[in-house]
């Protein structure tokens, strides 16, 4: 993807309701993540979950949730951590650099919107090597911890958020 393409992170708003509800992923990816509409429903039920949109030229290109709730404790002992859930890039944007750009924007987004947080954690399935490569290229490190999810073993990755 051309570096001139504008990628940004923004909080979910109803302006994007239609694209969120029509967002699909290949079946092989759905074993690793939730569709945005499903994740959004959980955000409405749990106040600690914040839905975030990945926009490329103002079009929905990806989605994830930042969770500040009790589930974080399963991944880290740090009280300053956020958990990334349901991260995905829409198939039209996969392989274009949007995923990498979105994760590179994550630290400044967190510093700006979650100033008390200093770490992001996530679980990535041991079979999902494409996601593992992406996360590592974008500054996440493997903590050597494992958790077990519905699809088996997950590696726990984290990124420290450095304040300016």
Short mmCIF file of C-alpha atoms in Angstrom, two decimals:
data_model
loop_
_atom_site.label_atom_id
_atom_site.label_comp_id
_atom_site.label_asym_id
_atom_site.label_seq_id
_atom_site.Cartn_x
_atom_site.Cartn_y
_atom_site.Cartn_z
CA UNK A 1 0.00 0.00 0.00
CA UNK A 2 1.19 3.46 -0.82
CA UNK A 3 2.45 5.22 2.29
CA UNK A 4 0.32 8.21 1.29
CA UNK A 5 -2.84 6.24 2.11
CA UNK A 6 -4.25 7.72 5.28
CA UNK A 7 -4.83 5.14 8.02
CA UNK A 8 -6.33 6.24 11.31
CA UNK A 9 -7.75 4.78 14.49
CA UNK A 10 -11.01 6.15 15.81
CA UNK A 11 -13.67 5.13 18.29
CA UNK A 12 -16.73 3.39 16.90
CA UNK A 13 -19.66 5.63 16.06
CA UNK A 14 -23.05 4.80 14.56
CA UNK A 15 -21.88 6.46 11.34
CA UNK A 16 -20.10 3.17 10.68
CA UNK A 17 -22.96 0.89 11.77
CA UNK A 18 -23.71 -0.37 8.25
CA UNK A 19 -20.09 -1.18 7.28
CA UNK A 20 -19.52 -2.85 10.67
CA UNK A 21 -22.57 -5.08 10.24
CA UNK A 22 -21.69 -6.03 6.65
CA UNK A 23 -18.01 -6.74 7.51
CA UNK A 24 -17.08 -10.36 6.84
CA UNK A 25 -13.96 -12.48 7.10
CA UNK A 26 -12.94 -15.74 5.45
CA UNK A 27 -14.03 -18.80 7.40
CA UNK A 28 -10.40 -19.73 8.11
CA UNK A 29 -9.92 -16.44 9.96
CA UNK A 30 -13.14 -16.62 11.95
CA UNK A 31 -11.65 -19.36 14.14
CA UNK A 32 -9.19 -16.76 15.45
CA UNK A 33 -11.30 -13.64 15.88
CA UNK A 34 -14.85 -12.34 16.19
CA UNK A 35 -16.64 -10.33 13.56
CA UNK A 36 -16.93 -6.64 14.46
CA UNK A 37 -20.73 -6.83 14.85
CA UNK A 38 -20.36 -9.64 17.42
CA UNK A 39 -17.60 -7.81 19.27
CA UNK A 40 -19.65 -4.62 19.26
CA UNK A 41 -22.56 -6.44 20.94
CA UNK A 42 -20.21 -7.50 23.76
CA UNK A 43 -18.95 -3.92 24.07
CA UNK A 44 -22.52 -2.78 24.67
CA UNK A 45 -22.83 -5.34 27.48
CA UNK A 46 -19.45 -4.67 29.14
CA UNK A 47 -18.51 -1.07 29.85
CA UNK A 48 -14.77 -1.81 30.01
CA UNK A 49 -14.67 -2.76 26.33
CA UNK A 50 -14.04 0.02 23.83
CA UNK A 51 -14.55 -0.64 20.09
CA UNK A 52 -11.97 0.92 17.77
CA UNK A 53 -12.21 1.28 14.00
CA UNK A 54 -9.28 1.15 11.61
CA UNK A 55 -10.03 3.51 8.74
CA UNK A 56 -8.20 3.72 5.42
CA UNK A 57 -9.18 6.86 3.52
CA UNK A 58 -12.22 7.07 5.83
CA UNK A 59 -13.43 3.58 4.88
CA UNK A 60 -13.70 0.75 7.41
CA UNK A 61 -10.56 -1.34 6.92
CA UNK A 62 -10.32 -3.10 10.27
CA UNK A 63 -11.58 -3.37 13.78
CA UNK A 64 -10.53 -4.24 17.33
CA UNK A 65 -11.59 -3.83 20.92
CA UNK A 66 -9.55 -2.40 23.80
CA UNK A 67 -10.60 -4.12 27.01
CA UNK A 68 -9.70 -2.62 30.40
CA UNK A 69 -11.76 -5.12 32.40
CA UNK A 70 -11.02 -8.13 34.55
CA UNK A 71 -9.97 -10.29 31.57
CA UNK A 72 -6.70 -8.36 31.36
CA UNK A 73 -5.51 -10.18 34.49
CA UNK A 74 -5.43 -13.45 32.55
CA UNK A 75 -2.72 -11.96 30.30
CA UNK A 76 -0.62 -9.82 32.64
CA UNK A 77 -0.27 -8.77 36.26
CA UNK A 78 0.18 -5.15 35.19
CA UNK A 79 -2.64 -2.86 36.29
CA UNK A 80 -1.69 -0.44 33.49
CA UNK A 81 -2.53 -2.78 30.63
CA UNK A 82 -5.22 -2.91 27.98
CA UNK A 83 -6.20 -6.14 26.21
CA UNK A 84 -6.67 -6.16 22.44
CA UNK A 85 -9.59 -8.34 21.41
CA UNK A 86 -11.14 -9.22 18.06
CA UNK A 87 -8.41 -7.60 15.95
CA UNK A 88 -9.02 -8.04 12.24
CA UNK A 89 -8.33 -6.42 8.91
CA UNK A 90 -11.08 -6.54 6.30
CA UNK A 91 -10.17 -8.90 3.43
CA UNK A 92 -10.12 -5.99 0.94
CA UNK A 93 -7.24 -4.48 2.92
CA UNK A 94 -5.27 -7.58 3.93
CA UNK A 95 -1.72 -7.53 2.62
CA UNK A 96 -1.82 -3.80 1.90
CA UNK A 97 0.01 -2.50 4.97
CA UNK A 98 -3.11 -1.25 6.75
CA UNK A 99 -2.65 -3.74 9.59
CA UNK A 100 0.95 -2.69 10.15
CA UNK A 101 0.04 1.00 10.02
CA UNK A 102 -2.83 0.50 12.47
CA UNK A 103 -0.60 -1.22 15.01
CA UNK A 104 2.09 1.43 14.59
CA UNK A 105 -0.57 4.07 15.43
CA UNK A 106 -1.66 2.18 18.55
CA UNK A 107 0.85 3.64 21.07
CA UNK A 108 -0.02 7.27 20.31
CA UNK A 109 -3.75 6.42 20.31
CA UNK A 110 -3.43 4.87 23.76
CA UNK A 111 -1.30 7.70 25.13
CA UNK A 112 -3.90 10.20 23.92
CA UNK A 113 -7.09 8.36 24.94
CA UNK A 114 -5.95 6.10 27.81
CA UNK A 115 -3.23 8.14 29.55
CA UNK A 116 -3.09 5.86 32.61
CA UNK A 117 -2.25 2.80 30.49
CA UNK A 118 1.32 1.80 29.66
CA UNK A 119 1.00 -1.63 28.07
CA UNK A 120 -1.10 -3.50 25.53
CA UNK A 121 -1.47 -7.28 25.64
CA UNK A 122 -3.13 -9.82 23.39
CA UNK A 123 -3.45 -13.53 22.84
CA UNK A 124 -2.55 -14.91 19.42
CA UNK A 125 -3.33 -18.51 18.48
CA UNK A 126 -0.27 -20.72 18.13
CA UNK A 127 -1.45 -21.71 14.61
CA UNK A 128 -1.99 -18.12 13.43
CA UNK A 129 1.53 -17.49 12.16
CA UNK A 130 0.51 -14.58 9.90
CA UNK A 131 -0.82 -12.63 12.90
CA UNK A 132 2.24 -13.55 14.98
CA UNK A 133 4.56 -12.11 12.29
CA UNK A 134 2.49 -8.92 12.02
CA UNK A 135 2.42 -8.31 15.77
CA UNK A 136 6.17 -8.90 16.12
CA UNK A 137 6.98 -6.58 13.18
CA UNK A 138 4.93 -3.88 14.90
CA UNK A 139 6.68 -3.95 18.26
CA UNK A 140 4.91 -6.67 20.23
CA UNK A 141 7.06 -9.16 22.09
CA UNK A 142 6.28 -12.74 23.04
CA UNK A 143 6.07 -12.88 26.85
CA UNK A 144 6.63 -16.67 26.89
CA UNK A 145 3.27 -16.98 28.68
CA UNK A 146 0.44 -19.07 27.27
CA UNK A 147 -3.28 -19.12 27.82
CA UNK A 148 -5.82 -21.55 26.45
CA UNK A 149 -8.75 -20.24 24.45
CA UNK A 150 -11.58 -21.89 22.56
CA UNK A 151 -9.21 -22.71 19.70
CA UNK A 152 -6.34 -24.01 21.84
CA UNK A 153 -3.04 -22.53 22.94
CA UNK A 154 -2.46 -18.82 22.57
CA UNK A 155 0.82 -16.97 22.94
CA UNK A 156 0.60 -13.83 25.07
CA UNK A 157 2.22 -10.84 23.35
CA UNK A 158 2.68 -7.38 24.79
CA UNK A 159 3.77 -3.92 23.73
CA UNK A 160 5.00 -1.35 26.21
CA UNK A 161 3.64 2.13 25.65
CA UNK A 162 6.32 4.73 26.15
CA UNK A 163 5.17 8.16 27.23
CA UNK A 164 6.88 11.15 25.62
#
